[in-house]
mmCIF file of C-alpha atoms in Angstrom:
data_model
loop_
_atom_site.group_PDB
_atom_site.id
_atom_site.type_symbol
_atom_site.label_atom_id
_atom_site.label_comp_id
_atom_site.label_asym_id
_atom_site.label_seq_id
_atom_site.Cartn_x
_atom_site.Cartn_y
_atom_site.Cartn_z
ATOM 1 C CA UNK A 8 46.537 85.097 137.984
ATOM 2 C CA UNK A 9 50.811 84.902 138.170
ATOM 3 C CA UNK A 10 53.509 86.204 135.534
ATOM 4 C CA UNK A 11 53.162 85.041 131.865
ATOM 5 C CA UNK A 12 54.684 85.995 128.666
ATOM 6 C CA UNK A 13 53.010 89.029 127.548
ATOM 7 C CA UNK A 14 54.888 88.319 123.495
ATOM 8 C CA UNK A 15 52.407 89.107 120.907
ATOM 9 C CA UNK A 16 49.912 86.253 119.971
ATOM 10 C CA UNK A 17 50.681 85.787 116.481
ATOM 11 C CA UNK A 18 54.710 85.777 117.005
ATOM 12 C CA UNK A 19 54.484 82.280 119.470
ATOM 13 C CA UNK A 20 51.689 81.153 116.657
ATOM 14 C CA UNK A 21 54.460 80.980 113.844
ATOM 15 C CA UNK A 22 56.423 78.532 115.576
ATOM 16 C CA UNK A 23 54.189 76.001 116.657
ATOM 17 C CA UNK A 24 51.596 76.166 113.674
ATOM 18 C CA UNK A 25 47.640 74.965 113.412
ATOM 19 C CA UNK A 26 48.876 71.073 113.410
ATOM 20 C CA UNK A 27 45.842 70.095 112.311
ATOM 21 C CA UNK A 28 44.622 70.231 108.918
ATOM 22 C CA UNK A 29 41.583 71.351 107.648
ATOM 23 C CA UNK A 30 40.102 68.393 106.412
ATOM 24 C CA UNK A 31 40.921 66.833 110.192
ATOM 25 C CA UNK A 32 37.647 64.805 111.467
ATOM 26 C CA UNK A 33 35.760 66.949 114.201
ATOM 27 C CA UNK A 34 35.197 64.887 116.506
ATOM 28 C CA UNK A 35 38.757 64.385 117.063
ATOM 29 C CA UNK A 36 39.630 68.075 117.002
ATOM 30 C CA UNK A 37 37.112 68.113 119.968
ATOM 31 C CA UNK A 38 38.978 64.712 122.120
ATOM 32 C CA UNK A 39 42.015 66.967 120.653
ATOM 33 C CA UNK A 40 40.770 69.555 123.048
ATOM 34 C CA UNK A 41 38.660 68.475 125.373
ATOM 35 C CA UNK A 42 41.643 65.416 126.322
ATOM 36 C CA UNK A 43 44.761 67.378 125.703
ATOM 37 C CA UNK A 44 47.084 68.421 128.115
ATOM 38 C CA UNK A 45 47.056 73.200 128.399
ATOM 39 C CA UNK A 46 50.541 75.405 128.254
ATOM 40 C CA UNK A 47 50.445 79.028 128.842
ATOM 41 C CA UNK A 48 52.164 80.529 126.247
ATOM 42 C CA UNK A 49 51.735 83.612 126.827
ATOM 43 C CA UNK A 50 48.216 86.378 127.333
ATOM 44 C CA UNK A 51 47.222 88.115 124.661
ATOM 45 C CA UNK A 52 46.971 91.474 125.422
ATOM 46 C CA UNK A 53 43.297 92.747 124.751
ATOM 47 C CA UNK A 54 40.052 92.952 126.175
ATOM 48 C CA UNK A 55 38.472 93.566 129.290
ATOM 49 C CA UNK A 56 38.768 89.602 129.995
ATOM 50 C CA UNK A 57 41.835 87.045 130.689
ATOM 51 C CA UNK A 58 42.496 85.141 127.870
ATOM 52 C CA UNK A 59 45.410 83.673 127.133
ATOM 53 C CA UNK A 60 47.082 81.912 123.828
ATOM 54 C CA UNK A 61 47.960 77.796 124.105
ATOM 55 C CA UNK A 62 49.688 75.051 123.360
ATOM 56 C CA UNK A 63 47.582 72.052 123.330
ATOM 57 C CA UNK A 64 49.467 69.250 123.773
ATOM 58 C CA UNK A 65 48.181 65.867 122.988
ATOM 59 C CA UNK A 66 48.314 61.750 121.848
ATOM 60 C CA UNK A 67 52.135 63.886 120.306
ATOM 61 C CA UNK A 68 49.855 66.924 118.452
ATOM 62 C CA UNK A 69 50.668 69.642 119.938
ATOM 63 C CA UNK A 70 49.251 72.721 118.819
ATOM 64 C CA UNK A 71 48.065 76.092 119.464
ATOM 65 C CA UNK A 72 44.516 76.609 121.360
ATOM 66 C CA UNK A 73 42.777 80.060 123.023
ATOM 67 C CA UNK A 74 42.017 79.792 126.947
ATOM 68 C CA UNK A 75 39.412 81.613 128.725
ATOM 69 C CA UNK A 76 39.122 80.703 132.403
ATOM 70 C CA UNK A 77 36.136 81.915 134.140
ATOM 71 C CA UNK A 78 38.188 83.143 136.766
ATOM 72 C CA UNK A 79 40.073 86.051 133.912
ATOM 73 C CA UNK A 80 35.924 87.048 133.742
ATOM 74 C CA UNK A 81 35.450 90.685 134.389
ATOM 75 C CA UNK A 82 32.398 91.602 136.710
ATOM 76 C CA UNK A 83 29.139 93.179 133.888
ATOM 77 C CA UNK A 84 26.341 95.062 134.561
ATOM 78 C CA UNK A 85 24.076 92.781 132.192
ATOM 79 C CA UNK A 86 25.276 89.303 132.677
ATOM 80 C CA UNK A 87 25.514 86.603 135.185
ATOM 81 C CA UNK A 88 29.091 86.811 136.559
ATOM 82 C CA UNK A 89 31.051 83.820 135.984
ATOM 83 C CA UNK A 90 29.415 82.591 132.664
ATOM 84 C CA UNK A 91 31.272 83.886 129.390
ATOM 85 C CA UNK A 92 33.012 80.768 129.544
ATOM 86 C CA UNK A 93 30.078 78.860 128.931
ATOM 87 C CA UNK A 94 28.167 81.711 126.474
ATOM 88 C CA UNK A 95 31.653 80.539 124.431
ATOM 89 C CA UNK A 96 31.245 77.107 123.930
ATOM 90 C CA UNK A 97 26.741 77.722 123.284
ATOM 91 C CA UNK A 98 27.911 79.681 120.408
ATOM 92 C CA UNK A 99 29.755 76.656 118.949
ATOM 93 C CA UNK A 100 26.813 74.697 119.778
ATOM 94 C CA UNK A 101 24.509 76.653 118.214
ATOM 95 C CA UNK A 102 26.769 77.383 114.558
ATOM 96 C CA UNK A 103 27.169 73.464 114.135
ATOM 97 C CA UNK A 104 23.683 73.082 115.116
ATOM 98 C CA UNK A 105 22.428 75.501 111.867
ATOM 99 C CA UNK A 106 25.432 73.280 110.025
ATOM 100 C CA UNK A 107 26.777 76.363 109.478
ATOM 101 C CA UNK A 108 30.501 76.198 111.165
ATOM 102 C CA UNK A 109 31.392 79.888 111.855
ATOM 103 C CA UNK A 110 32.586 78.537 115.187
ATOM 104 C CA UNK A 111 35.993 77.540 115.947
ATOM 105 C CA UNK A 112 36.046 74.799 117.413
ATOM 106 C CA UNK A 113 35.043 75.400 121.162
ATOM 107 C CA UNK A 114 35.005 73.293 124.683
ATOM 108 C CA UNK A 115 34.412 72.984 128.923
ATOM 109 C CA UNK A 116 37.631 72.499 129.951
ATOM 110 C CA UNK A 117 36.571 72.219 133.879
ATOM 111 C CA UNK A 118 40.393 72.450 135.421
ATOM 112 C CA UNK A 119 43.501 74.561 133.609
ATOM 113 C CA UNK A 120 45.998 76.834 134.584
ATOM 114 C CA UNK A 121 44.085 78.682 135.572
ATOM 115 C CA UNK A 122 40.442 76.855 136.641
ATOM 116 C CA UNK A 123 37.878 76.015 134.513
ATOM 117 C CA UNK A 124 37.560 77.962 131.306
ATOM 118 C CA UNK A 125 37.140 77.315 127.598
ATOM 119 C CA UNK A 126 39.193 76.499 124.972
ATOM 120 C CA UNK A 127 39.018 77.645 121.679
ATOM 121 C CA UNK A 128 41.060 76.128 119.456
ATOM 122 C CA UNK A 129 43.462 79.232 117.747
ATOM 123 C CA UNK A 130 42.529 80.131 114.202
ATOM 124 C CA UNK A 131 46.283 81.271 112.244
ATOM 125 C CA UNK A 132 44.109 84.384 110.436
ATOM 126 C CA UNK A 133 46.312 87.650 109.047
ATOM 127 C CA UNK A 134 45.211 89.842 111.927
ATOM 128 C CA UNK A 135 45.689 93.572 109.877
ATOM 129 C CA UNK A 136 42.570 91.279 108.142
ATOM 130 C CA UNK A 137 38.489 91.907 109.492
ATOM 131 C CA UNK A 138 34.963 92.177 108.386
ATOM 132 C CA UNK A 139 35.593 95.864 107.036
ATOM 133 C CA UNK A 140 38.288 94.483 105.123
ATOM 134 C CA UNK A 141 36.512 92.081 102.904
ATOM 135 C CA UNK A 142 32.984 92.391 102.921
ATOM 136 C CA UNK A 143 32.883 93.956 100.055
ATOM 137 C CA UNK A 144 34.158 90.468 97.912
ATOM 138 C CA UNK A 145 30.975 89.373 96.748
ATOM 139 C CA UNK A 146 32.806 85.114 97.027
ATOM 140 C CA UNK A 147 31.966 85.706 101.200
ATOM 141 C CA UNK A 148 28.395 87.263 101.488
ATOM 142 C CA UNK A 149 26.663 83.980 101.357
ATOM 143 C CA UNK A 150 28.128 83.031 104.366
ATOM 144 C CA UNK A 151 28.117 87.026 106.352
ATOM 145 C CA UNK A 152 24.556 86.359 105.912
ATOM 146 C CA UNK A 153 24.736 83.313 107.574
ATOM 147 C CA UNK A 154 27.410 85.043 109.749
ATOM 148 C CA UNK A 155 24.446 88.750 110.651
ATOM 149 C CA UNK A 156 21.790 85.758 111.267
ATOM 150 C CA UNK A 157 23.720 84.625 114.045
ATOM 151 C CA UNK A 158 24.087 86.945 115.721
ATOM 152 C CA UNK A 159 20.131 87.872 115.554
ATOM 153 C CA UNK A 160 19.487 84.268 116.680
ATOM 154 C CA UNK A 161 22.466 84.128 119.633
ATOM 155 C CA UNK A 162 21.718 88.207 120.636
ATOM 156 C CA UNK A 163 25.323 88.402 119.781
ATOM 157 C CA UNK A 164 25.649 92.218 122.166
ATOM 158 C CA UNK A 165 29.652 92.939 120.965
ATOM 159 C CA UNK A 166 30.162 91.701 117.478
ATOM 160 C CA UNK A 167 33.087 93.869 115.719
ATOM 161 C CA UNK A 168 35.433 93.475 113.116
ATOM 162 C CA UNK A 169 38.095 92.345 114.373
ATOM 163 C CA UNK A 170 35.720 88.885 115.417
ATOM 164 C CA UNK A 171 35.108 88.066 112.368
ATOM 165 C CA UNK A 172 38.161 86.558 110.897
ATOM 166 C CA UNK A 173 39.422 85.269 107.552
ATOM 167 C CA UNK A 174 41.908 82.027 108.058
ATOM 168 C CA UNK A 175 45.108 80.707 105.024
ATOM 169 C CA UNK A 176 42.120 78.641 103.123
ATOM 170 C CA UNK A 177 40.116 81.595 102.441
ATOM 171 C CA UNK A 178 37.620 80.746 105.349
ATOM 172 C CA UNK A 179 35.393 83.001 107.519
ATOM 173 C CA UNK A 180 35.838 82.333 111.576
ATOM 174 C CA UNK A 181 33.502 84.632 114.380
ATOM 175 C CA UNK A 182 35.646 84.872 117.915
ATOM 176 C CA UNK A 183 34.779 86.490 120.559
ATOM 177 C CA UNK A 184 30.513 85.146 122.049
ATOM 178 C CA UNK A 185 31.520 85.822 126.304
ATOM 179 C CA UNK A 186 28.176 88.200 125.774
ATOM 180 C CA UNK A 187 26.120 86.460 123.887
ATOM 181 C CA UNK A 188 22.212 84.637 124.822
ATOM 182 C CA UNK A 189 21.431 87.284 127.710
ATOM 183 C CA UNK A 190 17.726 87.024 127.155
ATOM 184 C CA UNK A 191 16.620 91.151 126.401
ATOM 185 C CA UNK A 192 17.728 92.856 123.496
ATOM 186 C CA UNK A 193 21.246 93.417 123.407
ATOM 187 C CA UNK A 194 22.100 92.899 119.548
ATOM 188 C CA UNK A 195 25.716 95.250 119.337
ATOM 189 C CA UNK A 196 27.928 94.793 115.364
ATOM 190 C CA UNK A 197 29.213 96.070 111.933
ATOM 191 C CA UNK A 198 27.426 93.543 110.304
ATOM 192 C CA UNK A 199 24.607 96.321 109.302
ATOM 193 C CA UNK A 200 25.333 96.123 105.682
ATOM 194 C CA UNK A 201 22.241 94.082 105.038
ATOM 195 C CA UNK A 202 19.818 95.800 106.951
ATOM 196 C CA UNK A 203 16.707 95.897 105.161
ATOM 197 C CA UNK A 204 17.178 93.061 102.932
ATOM 198 C CA UNK A 205 15.191 89.972 102.859
ATOM 199 C CA UNK A 206 16.658 86.883 104.248
ATOM 200 C CA UNK A 207 18.001 84.482 101.053
ATOM 201 C CA UNK A 208 15.290 81.070 101.082
ATOM 202 C CA UNK A 209 18.112 78.682 101.113
ATOM 203 C CA UNK A 210 19.456 80.819 103.997
ATOM 204 C CA UNK A 211 16.421 80.189 106.041
ATOM 205 C CA UNK A 212 15.895 75.920 105.227
ATOM 206 C CA UNK A 213 18.843 76.417 107.132
ATOM 207 C CA UNK A 214 17.223 78.169 109.768
ATOM 208 C CA UNK A 215 14.106 76.376 109.950
ATOM 209 C CA UNK A 216 16.097 73.097 110.231
ATOM 210 C CA UNK A 217 17.663 74.525 113.791
ATOM 211 C CA UNK A 218 14.343 75.889 114.968
ATOM 212 C CA UNK A 219 12.418 72.158 115.116
ATOM 213 C CA UNK A 220 15.834 70.855 116.354
ATOM 214 C CA UNK A 221 15.611 73.626 119.679
ATOM 215 C CA UNK A 222 12.005 72.380 119.971
ATOM 216 C CA UNK A 223 12.639 68.377 119.317
ATOM 217 C CA UNK A 224 16.217 67.017 119.833
ATOM 218 C CA UNK A 225 16.896 66.565 123.483
ATOM 219 C CA UNK A 226 20.264 65.807 122.686
ATOM 220 C CA UNK A 227 20.171 69.731 121.646
ATOM 221 C CA UNK A 228 18.473 70.873 124.658
ATOM 222 C CA UNK A 229 21.049 68.653 126.961
ATOM 223 C CA UNK A 230 23.691 70.338 126.067
ATOM 224 C CA UNK A 231 22.294 73.723 125.473
ATOM 225 C CA UNK A 232 21.095 73.313 129.201
ATOM 226 C CA UNK A 233 24.266 72.851 130.353
ATOM 227 C CA UNK A 234 25.276 75.598 129.284
ATOM 228 C CA UNK A 235 22.407 78.162 129.738
ATOM 229 C CA UNK A 236 19.690 79.509 131.478
ATOM 230 C CA UNK A 237 15.099 77.972 130.785
ATOM 231 C CA UNK A 238 15.310 81.498 130.444
ATOM 232 C CA UNK A 239 18.114 82.567 127.743
ATOM 233 C CA UNK A 240 17.375 79.015 126.210
ATOM 234 C CA UNK A 241 13.655 79.925 125.976
ATOM 235 C CA UNK A 242 14.542 83.558 124.519
ATOM 236 C CA UNK A 243 17.247 81.511 121.528
ATOM 237 C CA UNK A 244 13.600 79.691 120.821
ATOM 238 C CA UNK A 245 11.655 83.129 120.514
ATOM 239 C CA UNK A 246 14.716 85.002 118.327
ATOM 240 C CA UNK A 247 14.271 82.281 115.798
ATOM 241 C CA UNK A 248 11.188 82.221 115.248
ATOM 242 C CA UNK A 249 10.475 86.000 115.119
ATOM 243 C CA UNK A 250 13.254 85.472 112.703
ATOM 244 C CA UNK A 251 11.478 82.752 110.669
ATOM 245 C CA UNK A 252 7.922 84.755 110.883
ATOM 246 C CA UNK A 253 9.542 88.410 110.017
ATOM 247 C CA UNK A 254 12.470 87.615 107.611
ATOM 248 C CA UNK A 255 13.827 90.338 106.537
ATOM 249 C CA UNK A 256 17.856 91.333 108.237
ATOM 250 C CA UNK A 257 17.261 94.192 110.768
ATOM 251 C CA UNK A 258 17.807 97.819 111.113
ATOM 252 C CA UNK A 259 19.427 98.852 113.995
ATOM 253 C CA UNK A 260 17.225 99.378 117.108
ATOM 254 C CA UNK A 261 16.936 102.619 119.556
ATOM 255 C CA UNK A 262 19.984 100.902 121.300
ATOM 256 C CA UNK A 263 23.580 101.351 121.281
ATOM 257 C CA UNK A 264 23.682 99.507 118.672
ATOM 258 C CA UNK A 265 27.539 98.832 116.936
ATOM 259 C CA UNK A 266 29.751 97.769 119.403
ATOM 260 C CA UNK A 267 33.386 100.484 120.712
ATOM 261 C CA UNK A 268 36.032 99.654 119.887
ATOM 262 C CA UNK A 269 34.318 99.163 115.967
ATOM 263 C CA UNK A 270 37.888 96.670 115.577
#
């Protein structure tokens, strides 16, 4: 795939701070990601798939993003090859449809330095922090509960602690959703803290609204149809309905229920 710097991406990020303040309209961030020129900065040195830190330049604004090209995806025995970048975007679509804003803005790019791929806004966070370091913060329980429900709905097969970020403003973000949305049960997560507890009513109301949109909103269904198979969309709908019918955080299943490594 060519030669790029393996310099730690956090060090590069300090030199190119994210220029988009939190109040930037979402549409402007998505347009910046969708239309900006992608410039490779370095290869993120962990993970099984090729992941690049990039600069995105558009209309005088230069900032950071994460680029995951389809070409860099390693084959998996249980997921169709070449589909992980679509799943990254589908996770963002579902997060937005729920109204939870858990996943950083993420778009499909049909062309890039290494071909088609997913492009996601880079989140400036303390990389020494992860789910295990902040999970006991009482103020974060509502968002962490929503994250647990999000992983149930999307059938996330790889929720590591390091896939939960806290940005400089204290906001929680969820990243790395390439192996979600399988039609078979695949949930692997470190977030089992709420097992056996009833899902709060305010969260259920939000999930119910999402379920109605999923069934009736042609725009949402069209967005998902670009990214997932009909069977995967049907399974997403079935998982959401099952959660509403039995609104309790589950216990780990008989399969391997925790990812490795956990962070």
